[in-house]
Amino acid sequence: MSPSSKPGRKKARPKTTIVALLLIVGVLFGGIALTTMQSPAGQWTPKLGLDLEGGRQIVLEPQVGEDQEINSQQVEQAVSIIRRRVDGSGVAEAEVTTLGASNIVVAIPGEPSEDMLDSLSASSQLTFRPVIVEQQNQPVEITLPQPPEPPKASAKPSSSGSKATAKPSATAKSSATSSGARGTYPEAYPAAESPSPKPTKSSSSKAPAKSTTKPAADKPANPSDEKWAQEPVESLWVKAGVVEKGATYQELVGAYNCADTEHQQLSAAASPKAPTVMCDQQAQAKYIVGPVEVNGSMVEDASSGPETNQQGQQTGGTQINLEFDDQGKKAFGDMTTRLSKFPETQPQNKSAIIIDGQVLSALGTNDAITNGKAQITGSFTPKSGKVLAEQLKFGALPFSFEEQTNDQISPQLGQDQLRMGLIAGVIGLVLVIIYSLFQYRALGLVTVASLGIAGLLTYGTVTILGHLANFRLTMAGVTGLIVAIGVTADSFIVYFERVRDEVRSGRALRAAVETGWGRARRTIIISDVVNFIAAAVLYLLSESNVKAFAFTLGLSTLIDILVVMLFTHPALTLLARTKFFGGGHPWSGLDPERLGAKTATYAGRGRVTIADRQAAAAQEGTA
Amino acid sequence: MASFAQLGNDLYTGRRQFDFVGKRRTWYIASIILMLIAAGGIFIKGLNLSLEFTGGSELRVPGVSNMDDYEQRTEDAITKAVGGESQLSVTQIGDNQVRIQTEQLGTGTPADTAKVRSELAKEFDVQRADVTSTFIGPSWGDTVTKQAILALLWFLALLSIVLALYFRTWTMAVAALVALAHDVFFTVGIYSLTGFEISPATMIGFLTILGYSIYDTVVVFDKVRENTHEAMSTGTRNFDQAANYAVNQTVVRSINTSVIALLPVAVVVFVGFVFLGPGTLLDLALSLFIGIAVGTFSSIFIATPLLCDLRRREPQMRELAKRAAAHQSSQKVAMAASGSRATPGEGVSGVVEPERAAKAAEVHRERASKRTTHPLARLDRDDS
């Protein structure tokens, strides 16, 4: 009986396999070398994530009403808009990605300025709604929110101390003075046919909408119709507990609190097809406004510039010039045509320019504007005007956002963590090596070599993925790799133990390696599959940090299979042919006597005695 | 380590066997008691959730050279920047890092956080860029938790299918999942009792534990399956014994694997505790450390005995048990005659040491030869 592999078994070509693996490693690092030569972005080290490199990461959550659904298209749209804004601000290497179904992550390396961040997360969901009712806000609420200090660029609309949700809307930074909310569209551009001589006075019309107690049977005819005020409010107001079910918008005006940021969010989330109630930024006036007639996506271009009066002279202020696309041109034309028919004294003459549930300005309308151009004059500073114009130009986000997290990570802390992580990894690796050598003697060296190859492959893959797919190694990812040391080593243990089992049963080493492999392979594959499923599920269903961890875990599982198949097994097959291992040297880790095979006096079918196999091994060693 | 290798040999040959399956009631009871303690911890003491779940702000000032009176100085700096903060928690991490946690900083705006950062940098004489700030909205934790639960459910569903297909029986999937639930519950219980903070990184750790627990169980079950196949074809041992033998044969591997998996993780835990303090690295490693240890325990003491309880009543397994009983009693009679001492392996795993088996075969042969004189025996031979 031959102690070597059974006839009929596929002839293994261990040398070829190992060479193939070395080729893969060569190609990998050749690829990295190529990237470093070809582009300046290529590098020999993996790209690091924000938590290691330092930088700012913000998670934004869209704010929508109860009956509004967010679809993935809208999220993609929001991502691309934010991305354009980041790029527009000149920050290199920033990343905008989605998180979960609808959240958006903005990651910016380094320390971006607060102004810039504000302009990114600002939703600037610009809408035009016709004003239906305007009334003074009660004085008690005016005194509430405003600190005595003069308004600044980053002044909050409401700092009433409610929850620490930094409002993106704050960044509609028209640090407007009280006059800001009122005015008219200045017909200053040459294309306007009839220059309107006098700007409307800023008097807010009092006693609006004498409560028309008509039964609300007939629906409002147009967005400016006063009947809107008698319509029952949207369910989101009821759910939030602002008013009772069945209340009208007229009643909602009374209940609406300008100082409450939650009310403001509800306004922002209100359906575009329904009217809503909101205040101006200074909380001086409350409005009932009709359904949305023009929205930000209809803005084709927006710029800011010095404000000019009808004579073309600069007045010292800043204005925003809007240009609508065809759809916007018509919608804006229709609206202004209708509004201009109302007397200037009526609130319905005004259109409200709205961002994030606040009226930026409510302008009277003298004439229909059909050329698709509009100017917003508020009290913008040149800077805030520019920010707003850019937001409008780079697109209106489909919804407003709330910051969920806002992390500023210092590069020093990241480096510390990375350094410690790597030190821990190296110490862990050394311990694993010592333990393997202790347990498996010379076989442990195979473990070490396999781990080395696995390490090379992982490093290479992570580096090249950094270049090809912008993969960034984060702390979670590093942890994943450290954990993978144990998982990878386990494959070898399963294999070695199987081989040892076969040796214990009295098989010759060469046969033991083959049979042991046949059995261990199955176990290794199923357990790696399980691990990979875990990693894949985590990767697909989780947010950025978990994703990084899952990715490295999945990656190292794949590499593990590759290494066991293409290196560990062929290496062991080759070693089994040597006298040292095949003969079962006491230090080889496969010494049959140590493994108790010497007691195998009873050899079952297909099993040989110790004497046989030692003789065979000796013979082969010399052959 | 010779003794360890010797243990491996003995476990393999059956000279020494642990009765994992037979003593299952003991493990079950031990496990139930631990579960109750864990449940007590979770439901009475509750969990220490990190800032990510509760919302708030955290700032870290690394590289502080002068740590004297750091608490008071921090409070002063914050008062100076945003006018004070009542719910402030200031701790020292490592030997040169200050961590500040609070539910809300000033008005909770980025601008206020920026002011605090500058003030802290000035106070502790570090670069402003080195100060790390984190702001987390109150609903962030819900998002994270929801995602984790979703991932968990998907993972369990997929896994059940894969295991049932691979092992061609649902019982293994059930036993593996029970062991897994045990691991997670137990790990969470330890977190609750020790008061370790649970952060999103910890939750990643929990999810990874699932993978590891299953992995470990699969390796043992794979051997169980192999032994069952063998038992079915030879009829020498019943399912319980085959399973118990499998656990004994893989116990050395289980120990080696766990030690090797735990070594790097333990180093990370150590480094994390001593030098870094709570953070992704420590949180992950700690949950993994506990989970891996618990996972190894459960795959040996819970999953396999449970599998036996589930499968013992299958008609196939009953049939096997009858055959094995017949085989073993006849062998016992033969071995009793041979005069050597029985090993534990015979009862609990149905493993007979090669020497004893050889002697028994000897006795058998002698008897058979004695029987040749019997007329019926002669008839038998003529027939064949």
Short mmCIF file of C-alpha atoms in Angstrom, two decimals, chain B residues 85 137 189 237 260 320 355:
data_model
loop_
_atom_site.label_atom_id
_atom_site.label_comp_id
_atom_site.label_asym_id
_atom_site.label_seq_id
_atom_site.Cartn_x
_atom_site.Cartn_y
_atom_site.Cartn_z
CA GLU B 85 -22.83 74.79 31.44
CA GLY B 137 -28.43 65.34 17.55
CA GLY B 189 -25.81 41.69 30.11
CA ARG B 237 -22.49 4.95 18.15
CA ILE B 260 -5.50 33.29 18.73
CA LEU B 320 -29.32 4.60 14.85
CA GLU B 355 -5.95 -1.47 22.08
#
